Short mmCIF file of C-alpha atoms in Angstrom, two decimals:
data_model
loop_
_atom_site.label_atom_id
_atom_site.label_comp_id
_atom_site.label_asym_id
_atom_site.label_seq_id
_atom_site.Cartn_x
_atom_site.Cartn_y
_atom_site.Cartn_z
CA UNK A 1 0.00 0.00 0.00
CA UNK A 2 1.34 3.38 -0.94
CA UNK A 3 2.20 5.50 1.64
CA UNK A 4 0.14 8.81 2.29
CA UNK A 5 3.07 10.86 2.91
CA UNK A 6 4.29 10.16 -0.19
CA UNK A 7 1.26 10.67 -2.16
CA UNK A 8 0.81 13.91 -1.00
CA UNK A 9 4.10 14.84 -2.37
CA UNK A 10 3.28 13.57 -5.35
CA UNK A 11 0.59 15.73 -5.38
CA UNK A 12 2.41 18.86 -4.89
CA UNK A 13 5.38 18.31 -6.98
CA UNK A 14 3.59 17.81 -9.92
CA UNK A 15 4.13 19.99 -12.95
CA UNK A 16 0.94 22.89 -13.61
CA UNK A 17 -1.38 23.14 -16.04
CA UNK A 18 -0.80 24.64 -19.15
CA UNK A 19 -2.67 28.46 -18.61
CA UNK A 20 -4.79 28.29 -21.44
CA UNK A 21 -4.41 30.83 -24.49
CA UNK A 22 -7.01 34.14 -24.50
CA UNK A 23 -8.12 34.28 -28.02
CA UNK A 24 -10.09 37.59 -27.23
CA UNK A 25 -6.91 39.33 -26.83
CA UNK A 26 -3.74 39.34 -29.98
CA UNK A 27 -0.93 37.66 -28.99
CA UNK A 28 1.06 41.13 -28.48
CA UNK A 29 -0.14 43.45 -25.89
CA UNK A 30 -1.91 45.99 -27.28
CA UNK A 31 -1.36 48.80 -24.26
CA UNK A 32 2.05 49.56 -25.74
CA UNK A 33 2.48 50.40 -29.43
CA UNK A 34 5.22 47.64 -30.65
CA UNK A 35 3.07 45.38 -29.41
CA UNK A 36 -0.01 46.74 -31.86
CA UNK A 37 2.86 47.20 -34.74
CA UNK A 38 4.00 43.63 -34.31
CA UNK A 39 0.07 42.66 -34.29
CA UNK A 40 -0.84 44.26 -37.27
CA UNK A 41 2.70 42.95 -38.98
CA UNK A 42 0.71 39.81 -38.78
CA UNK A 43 -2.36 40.37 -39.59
CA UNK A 44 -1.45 42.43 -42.49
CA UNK A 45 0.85 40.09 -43.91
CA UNK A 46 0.50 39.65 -47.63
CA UNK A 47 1.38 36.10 -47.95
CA UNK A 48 -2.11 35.45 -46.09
CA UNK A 49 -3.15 36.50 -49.36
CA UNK A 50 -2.08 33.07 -50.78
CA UNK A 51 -3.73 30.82 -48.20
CA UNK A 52 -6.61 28.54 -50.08
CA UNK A 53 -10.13 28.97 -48.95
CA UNK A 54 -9.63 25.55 -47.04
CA UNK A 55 -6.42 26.69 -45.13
CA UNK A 56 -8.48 29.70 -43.71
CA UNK A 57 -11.60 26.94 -43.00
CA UNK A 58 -8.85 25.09 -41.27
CA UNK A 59 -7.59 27.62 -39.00
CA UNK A 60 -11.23 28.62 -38.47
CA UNK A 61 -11.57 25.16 -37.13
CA UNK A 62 -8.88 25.16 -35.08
CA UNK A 63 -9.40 28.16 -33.21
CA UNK A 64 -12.98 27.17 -32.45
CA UNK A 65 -12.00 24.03 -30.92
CA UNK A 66 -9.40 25.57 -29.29
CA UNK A 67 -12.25 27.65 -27.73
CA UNK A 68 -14.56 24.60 -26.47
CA UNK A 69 -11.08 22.83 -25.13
CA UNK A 70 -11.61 20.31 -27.83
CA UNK A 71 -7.87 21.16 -29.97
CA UNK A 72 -6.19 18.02 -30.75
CA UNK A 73 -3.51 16.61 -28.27
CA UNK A 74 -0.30 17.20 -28.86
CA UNK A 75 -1.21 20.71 -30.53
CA UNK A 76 1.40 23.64 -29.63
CA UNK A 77 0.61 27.41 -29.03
CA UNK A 78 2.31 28.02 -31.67
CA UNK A 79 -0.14 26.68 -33.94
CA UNK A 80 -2.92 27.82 -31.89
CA UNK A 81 -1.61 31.63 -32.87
CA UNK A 82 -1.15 30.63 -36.41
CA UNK A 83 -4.48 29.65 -36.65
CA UNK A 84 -5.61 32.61 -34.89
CA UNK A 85 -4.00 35.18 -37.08
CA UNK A 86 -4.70 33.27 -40.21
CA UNK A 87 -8.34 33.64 -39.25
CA UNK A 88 -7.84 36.88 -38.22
CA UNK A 89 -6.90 38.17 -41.73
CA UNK A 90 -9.79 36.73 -43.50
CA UNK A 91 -12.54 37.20 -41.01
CA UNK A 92 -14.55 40.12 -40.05
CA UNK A 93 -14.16 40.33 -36.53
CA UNK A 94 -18.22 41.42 -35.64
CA UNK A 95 -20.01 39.42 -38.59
CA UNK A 96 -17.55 36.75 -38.30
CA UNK A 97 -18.11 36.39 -42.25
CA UNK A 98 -15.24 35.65 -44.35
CA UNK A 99 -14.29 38.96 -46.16
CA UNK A 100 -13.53 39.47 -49.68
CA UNK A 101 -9.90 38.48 -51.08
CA UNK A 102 -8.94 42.17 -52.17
CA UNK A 103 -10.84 43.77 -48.83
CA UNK A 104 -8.41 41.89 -46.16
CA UNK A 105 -5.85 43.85 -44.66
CA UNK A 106 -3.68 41.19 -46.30
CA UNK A 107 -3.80 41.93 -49.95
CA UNK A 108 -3.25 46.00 -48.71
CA UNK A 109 0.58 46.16 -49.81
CA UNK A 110 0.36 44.43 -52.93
CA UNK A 111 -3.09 46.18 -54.09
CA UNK A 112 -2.30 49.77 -52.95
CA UNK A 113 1.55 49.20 -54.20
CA UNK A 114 0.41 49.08 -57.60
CA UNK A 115 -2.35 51.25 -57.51
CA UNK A 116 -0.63 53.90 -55.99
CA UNK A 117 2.27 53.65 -57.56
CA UNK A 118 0.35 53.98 -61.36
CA UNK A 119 -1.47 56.86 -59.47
CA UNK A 120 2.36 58.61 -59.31
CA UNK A 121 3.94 57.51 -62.50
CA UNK A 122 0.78 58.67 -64.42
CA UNK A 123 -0.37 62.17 -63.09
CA UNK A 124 0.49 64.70 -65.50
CA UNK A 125 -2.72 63.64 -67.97
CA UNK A 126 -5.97 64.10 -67.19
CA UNK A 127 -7.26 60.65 -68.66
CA UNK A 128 -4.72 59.28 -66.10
CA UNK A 129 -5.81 61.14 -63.52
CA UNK A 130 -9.27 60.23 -63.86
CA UNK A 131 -8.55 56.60 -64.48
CA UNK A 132 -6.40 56.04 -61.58
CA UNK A 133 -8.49 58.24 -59.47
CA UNK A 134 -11.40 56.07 -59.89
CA UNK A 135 -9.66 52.86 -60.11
CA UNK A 136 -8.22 53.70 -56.63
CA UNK A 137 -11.53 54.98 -54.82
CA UNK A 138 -13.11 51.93 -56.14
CA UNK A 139 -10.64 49.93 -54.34
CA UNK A 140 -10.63 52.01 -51.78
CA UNK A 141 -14.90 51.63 -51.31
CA UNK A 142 -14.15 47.79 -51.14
CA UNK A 143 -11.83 48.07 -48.49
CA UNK A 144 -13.78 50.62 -46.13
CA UNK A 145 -17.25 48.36 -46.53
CA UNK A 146 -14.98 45.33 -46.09
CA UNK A 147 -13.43 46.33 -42.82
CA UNK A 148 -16.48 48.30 -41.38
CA UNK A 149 -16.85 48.47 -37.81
CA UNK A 150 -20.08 46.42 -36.53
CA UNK A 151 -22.08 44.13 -37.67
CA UNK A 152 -25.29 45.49 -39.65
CA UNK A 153 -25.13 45.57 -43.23
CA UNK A 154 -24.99 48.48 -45.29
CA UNK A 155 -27.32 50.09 -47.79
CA UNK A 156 -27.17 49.36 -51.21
CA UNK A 157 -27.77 53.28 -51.74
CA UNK A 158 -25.29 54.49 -49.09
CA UNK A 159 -22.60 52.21 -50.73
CA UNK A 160 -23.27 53.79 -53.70
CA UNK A 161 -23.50 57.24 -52.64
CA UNK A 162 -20.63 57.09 -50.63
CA UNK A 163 -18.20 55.70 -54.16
CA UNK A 164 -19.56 58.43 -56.10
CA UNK A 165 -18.50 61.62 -53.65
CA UNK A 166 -15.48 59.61 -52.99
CA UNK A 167 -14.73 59.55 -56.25
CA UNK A 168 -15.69 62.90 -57.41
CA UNK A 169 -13.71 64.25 -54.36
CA UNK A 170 -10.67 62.86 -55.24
CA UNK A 171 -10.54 63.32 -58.77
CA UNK A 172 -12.00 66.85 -58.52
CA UNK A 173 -8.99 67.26 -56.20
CA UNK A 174 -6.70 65.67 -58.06
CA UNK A 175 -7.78 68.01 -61.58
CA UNK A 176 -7.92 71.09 -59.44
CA UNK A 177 -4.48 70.97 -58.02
CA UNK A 178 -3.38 69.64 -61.59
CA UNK A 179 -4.33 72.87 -62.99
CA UNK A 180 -2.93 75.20 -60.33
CA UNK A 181 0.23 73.15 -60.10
CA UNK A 182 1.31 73.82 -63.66
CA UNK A 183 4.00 76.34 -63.75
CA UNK A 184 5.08 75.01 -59.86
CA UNK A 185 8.04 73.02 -59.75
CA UNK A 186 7.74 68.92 -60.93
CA UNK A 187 8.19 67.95 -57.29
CA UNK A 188 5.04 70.39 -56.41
CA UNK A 189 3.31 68.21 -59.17
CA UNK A 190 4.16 64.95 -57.91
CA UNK A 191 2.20 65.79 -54.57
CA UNK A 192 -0.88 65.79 -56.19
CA UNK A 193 -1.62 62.50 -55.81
CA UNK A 194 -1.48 62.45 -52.46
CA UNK A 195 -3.55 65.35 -51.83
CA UNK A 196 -6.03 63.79 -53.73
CA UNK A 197 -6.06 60.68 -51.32
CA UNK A 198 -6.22 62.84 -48.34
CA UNK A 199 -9.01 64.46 -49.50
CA UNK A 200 -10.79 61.14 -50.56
CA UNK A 201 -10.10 59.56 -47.55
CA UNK A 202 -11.97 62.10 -45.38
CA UNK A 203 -15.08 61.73 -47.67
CA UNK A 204 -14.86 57.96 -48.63
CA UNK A 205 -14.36 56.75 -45.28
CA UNK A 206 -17.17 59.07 -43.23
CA UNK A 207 -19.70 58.21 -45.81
CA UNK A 208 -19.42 54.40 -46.17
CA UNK A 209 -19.58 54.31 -42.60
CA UNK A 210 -22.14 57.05 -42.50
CA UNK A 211 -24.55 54.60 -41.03
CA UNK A 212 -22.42 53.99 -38.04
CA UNK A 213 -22.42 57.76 -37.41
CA UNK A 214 -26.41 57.66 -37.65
CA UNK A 215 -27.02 54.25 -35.84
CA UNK A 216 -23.90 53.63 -33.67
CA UNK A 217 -21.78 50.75 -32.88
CA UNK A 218 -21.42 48.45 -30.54
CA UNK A 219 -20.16 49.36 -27.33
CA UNK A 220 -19.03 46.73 -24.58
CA UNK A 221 -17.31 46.14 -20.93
CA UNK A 222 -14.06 45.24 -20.51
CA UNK A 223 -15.26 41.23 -20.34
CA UNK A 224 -17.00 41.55 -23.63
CA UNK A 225 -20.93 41.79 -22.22
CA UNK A 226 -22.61 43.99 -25.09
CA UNK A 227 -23.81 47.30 -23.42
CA UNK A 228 -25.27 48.91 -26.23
CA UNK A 229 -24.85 50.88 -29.14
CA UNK A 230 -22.65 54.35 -29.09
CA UNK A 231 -22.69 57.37 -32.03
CA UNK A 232 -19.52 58.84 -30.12
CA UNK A 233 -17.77 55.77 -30.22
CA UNK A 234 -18.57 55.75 -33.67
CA UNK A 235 -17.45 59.19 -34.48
CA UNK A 236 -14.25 58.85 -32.22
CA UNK A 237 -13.49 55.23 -34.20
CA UNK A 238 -13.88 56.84 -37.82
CA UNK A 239 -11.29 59.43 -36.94
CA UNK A 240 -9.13 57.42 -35.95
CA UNK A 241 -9.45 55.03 -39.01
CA UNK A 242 -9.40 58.26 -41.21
CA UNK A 243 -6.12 59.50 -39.40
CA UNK A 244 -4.37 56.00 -39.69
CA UNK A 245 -5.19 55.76 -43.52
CA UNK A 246 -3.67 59.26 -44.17
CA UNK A 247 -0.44 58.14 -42.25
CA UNK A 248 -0.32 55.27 -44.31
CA UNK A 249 -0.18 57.12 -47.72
CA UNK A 250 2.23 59.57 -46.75
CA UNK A 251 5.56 57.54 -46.93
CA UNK A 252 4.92 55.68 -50.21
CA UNK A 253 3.57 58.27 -51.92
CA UNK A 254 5.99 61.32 -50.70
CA UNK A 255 9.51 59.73 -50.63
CA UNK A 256 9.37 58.37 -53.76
CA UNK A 257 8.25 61.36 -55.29
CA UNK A 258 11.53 63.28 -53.95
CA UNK A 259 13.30 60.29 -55.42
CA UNK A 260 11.73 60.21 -58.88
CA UNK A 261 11.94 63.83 -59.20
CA UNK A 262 15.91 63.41 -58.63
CA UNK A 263 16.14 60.59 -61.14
CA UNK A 264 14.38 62.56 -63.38
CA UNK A 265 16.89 65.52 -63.53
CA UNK A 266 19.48 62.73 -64.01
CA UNK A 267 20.17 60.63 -67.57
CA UNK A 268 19.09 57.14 -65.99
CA UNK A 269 15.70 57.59 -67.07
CA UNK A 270 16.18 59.43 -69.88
CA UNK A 271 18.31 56.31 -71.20
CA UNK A 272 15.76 53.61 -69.80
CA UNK A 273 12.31 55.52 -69.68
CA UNK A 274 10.59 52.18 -69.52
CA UNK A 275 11.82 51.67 -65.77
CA UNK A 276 9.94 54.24 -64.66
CA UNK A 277 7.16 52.68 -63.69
CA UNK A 278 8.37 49.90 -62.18
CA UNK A 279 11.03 51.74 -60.28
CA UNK A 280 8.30 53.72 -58.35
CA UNK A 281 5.74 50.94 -58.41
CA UNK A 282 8.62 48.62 -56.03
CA UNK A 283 9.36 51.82 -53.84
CA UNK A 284 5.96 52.58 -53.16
CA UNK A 285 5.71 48.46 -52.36
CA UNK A 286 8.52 48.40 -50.03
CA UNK A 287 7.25 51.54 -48.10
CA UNK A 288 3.73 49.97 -47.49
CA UNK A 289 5.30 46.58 -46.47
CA UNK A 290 6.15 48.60 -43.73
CA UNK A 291 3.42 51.83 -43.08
CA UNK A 292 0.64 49.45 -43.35
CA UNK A 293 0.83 47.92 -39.86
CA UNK A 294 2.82 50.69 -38.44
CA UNK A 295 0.11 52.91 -39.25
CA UNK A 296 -3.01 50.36 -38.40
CA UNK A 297 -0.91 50.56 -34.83
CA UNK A 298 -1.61 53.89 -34.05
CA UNK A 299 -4.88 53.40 -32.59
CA UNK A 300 -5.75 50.28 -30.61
CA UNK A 301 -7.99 47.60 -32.65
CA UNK A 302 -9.75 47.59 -29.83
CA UNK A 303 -10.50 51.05 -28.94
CA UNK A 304 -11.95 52.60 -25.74
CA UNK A 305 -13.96 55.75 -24.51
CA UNK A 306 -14.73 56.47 -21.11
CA UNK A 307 -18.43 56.11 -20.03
CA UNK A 308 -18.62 60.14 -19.31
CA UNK A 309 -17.98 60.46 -22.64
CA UNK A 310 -20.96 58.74 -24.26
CA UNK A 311 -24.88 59.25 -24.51
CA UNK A 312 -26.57 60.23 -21.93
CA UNK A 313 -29.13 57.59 -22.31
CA UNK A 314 -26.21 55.15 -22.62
CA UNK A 315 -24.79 56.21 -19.56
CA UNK A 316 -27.46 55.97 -17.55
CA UNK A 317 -28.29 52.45 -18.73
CA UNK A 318 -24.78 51.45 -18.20
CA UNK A 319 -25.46 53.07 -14.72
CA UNK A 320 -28.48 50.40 -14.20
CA UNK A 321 -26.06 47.62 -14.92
CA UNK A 322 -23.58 48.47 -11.61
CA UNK A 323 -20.54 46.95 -11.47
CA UNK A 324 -18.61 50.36 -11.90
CA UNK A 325 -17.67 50.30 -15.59
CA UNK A 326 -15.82 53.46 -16.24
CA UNK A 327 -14.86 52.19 -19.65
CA UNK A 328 -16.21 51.22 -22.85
CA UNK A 329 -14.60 49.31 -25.64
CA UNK A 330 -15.48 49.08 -29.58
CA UNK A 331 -14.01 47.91 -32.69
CA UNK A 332 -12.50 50.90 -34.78
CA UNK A 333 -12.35 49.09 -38.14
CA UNK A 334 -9.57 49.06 -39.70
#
C-alpha cells in the first residue's frame, strides 16, 4: 500500500497546467504600441493573401476548438496563434463572415503598391488622372465596406453614394491641383496624388460608414458583455481610421516622389524611360510593407472611450447595470 506521505508529495510536486491561451486578446499586448505594430505585422501580412479557402476553413476550425477545449492533443501554441492570425486576416471580426480576397488587410501592400504607384507615375494627364483616381476609390470603397466596424449591413444606396462623392472628391482634387500646379516646380506636381487621397479619404471613409455615425456601434465592458450601441464611439473610431489611412499614404507616396523627381533631372531615365514605372511601383511596395501595420498601430484595434464620454441615455443604462464600468470598448475598423 502506498504511503500517504508520499502521495501527497506527489501531489504537490507535480508539474501545472498549461494556462490556457485568451483568443479575445492578440498575442502582443496591445497597451504599448510595438506590441499593436508587431500585431498588425501579422495580420497584415500579404502572404495570407495566398492561403486557399480551405487553409483559412482550417484555422477557423482550429481556433474554435481551441475555444470549447476540444484542440487536438499534442497541438502547440504556436499553432494555436497561427491559426488565430490566419483567421484573423480573413474574417470580419463582428459578422464573423469571411471577407472578400482584395478587402483583407492582407492583400493591402500588394493592391495599394500598384495602384498607388500607377497613381504617381501617371499624373500629368488628365485621362490618367481620372482613371487612376477612380480605379483607386473603387478599391478604396471595397476596403472601407470590407473592414467596417459592426455588424449590420450596409445600404445598397449608401454604398453607392458614398463611391460616387469619394470619387468625385478625389478626382476633382486631383484636376484642381493639376491645374494650379502647372508652372510650380515637378516635385510640387508629384504631390498631387497624395492630396487627392487625403481628400478622398476624409469623404470615402465618413460616408461608407455614414450609417455607423447615424445608428452607432457596438459598445461593450471590458469582459465583452454587449452594453449597447454608441454614435460617439462611432465618431471617435472613424477618426481614428481616417487619421491611420492618411499616415499610411504619406511615406509611399511622398519619398518616392523626392526620389523620382531626382532621377528625373538625371540621364538614368532618360536612357531607360521604360523603368519608370516599375522603379516607383517597387518603392511605393517596399514603403507599405512597412506603413501598413505601423500605421493600423496607431490606434488600438480595440479602442476605448470612457463612459462620461458617451450618450446620456447610454450612460445611464450602463449606470443600471452596476458593477462600476468606467470604460467602454469598440471595434475601430480598420
Amino acid at each position: 500500500m502506498a504511503d500517504p506521505g508520499m502521495m501527497k508529495e506527489d501531489l504537490t510536486t507535480s508539474e501545472p497546467a498549461t494556462p490556457r491561451l485568451n483568443l479575445d486578446e492578440p498575442m502582443f499586448d496591445q497597451n504599448v504600441y510595438m506590441g499593436r505594430a508587431k500585431h498588425f505585422l501579422m495580420v497584415t501580412n500579404p502572404l495570407n493573401v495566398l492561403l486557399s479557402n480551405a487553409q483559412l476553413d482550417e484555422a477557423k476550425k482550429l481556433v474554435q476548438l481551441y475555444r470549447e477545449g476540444k484542440e487536438p492533443a499534442g497541438t502547440s501554441n504556436d499553432e494555436v496563434w497561427t491559426a488565430k492570425y490566419r483567421y484573423d486576416s480573413a474574417f470580419h471580426p463582428d459578422t464573423k463572415e469571411k471577407m472578400m480576397l482584395i478587402g483583407r488587410m492582407s492583400a493591402q501592400v500588394p493592391m495599394n503598391m500598384c495602384i498607388t504607384g500607377c497613381m504617381m507615375t501617371f499624373y500629368r494627364t488628365t485621362p490618367a488622372v481620372l482613371f487612376w483616381q477612380w480605379f483607386n476609390q473603387s478599391f478604396n470603397a471595397v476596403v472601407n465596406y470590407t473592414n467596417r466596424s459592426g455588424d449590420k449591413p450596409i445600404p445598397v444606396s449608401q454604398l453607392g453614394k458614398s463611391y460616387a462623392l469619394a470619387t468625385v472628391g478625389a478626382v476633382g482634387s486631383a484636376i484642381g491641383l493639376n491645374s494650379l500646379v502647372k508652372s510650380a516646380p515637378p516635385i510640387i506636381g508629384r504631390m498631387v496624388p497624395f492630396a487627392a487621397v487625403c481628400a478622398a479619404n476624409c469623404i470615402n471613409i465618413p460616408m461608407m460608414r455614414s450609417a455607423e455615425l447615424a445608428n452607432g456601434i457596438p459598445v461593450f465592458d471590458e469582459n465583452g458583455h454587449r452594453l449597447g450601441n454608441s454614435k460617439k464611439a462611432a465618431k471617435s473610431a472613424i477618426t481614428q481610421v481616417v487619421i491611420s489611412r492618411i499616415f499610411m499614404a504619406m511615406p509611399g507616396m511622398l519619398l518616392p516622389a523626392f526620389v523620382m523627381n531626382k532621377l528625373d533631372k538625371g540621364t538614368f531615365l532618360k536612357r531607360y524611360p521604360y523603368l519608370g514605372a516599375p522603379i516607383q511601383v517597387s518603392m511605393v511596395g517596399i514603403m507599405l510593407l512597412f506603413a501598413t501595420p505601423m500605421c493600423c498601430a496607431l490606434f488600438p484595434q480595440k479602442s476605448s472611450l470612457p463612459v462620461s464620454s458617451l450618450e446620456e441615455d447610454l450612460q445611464t443604462g450602463i449606470q443600471k447595470r452596476g458593477g462600476g464600468i468606467d470604460r467602454v470598448y469598440f471595434n475601430k475598423g480598420l
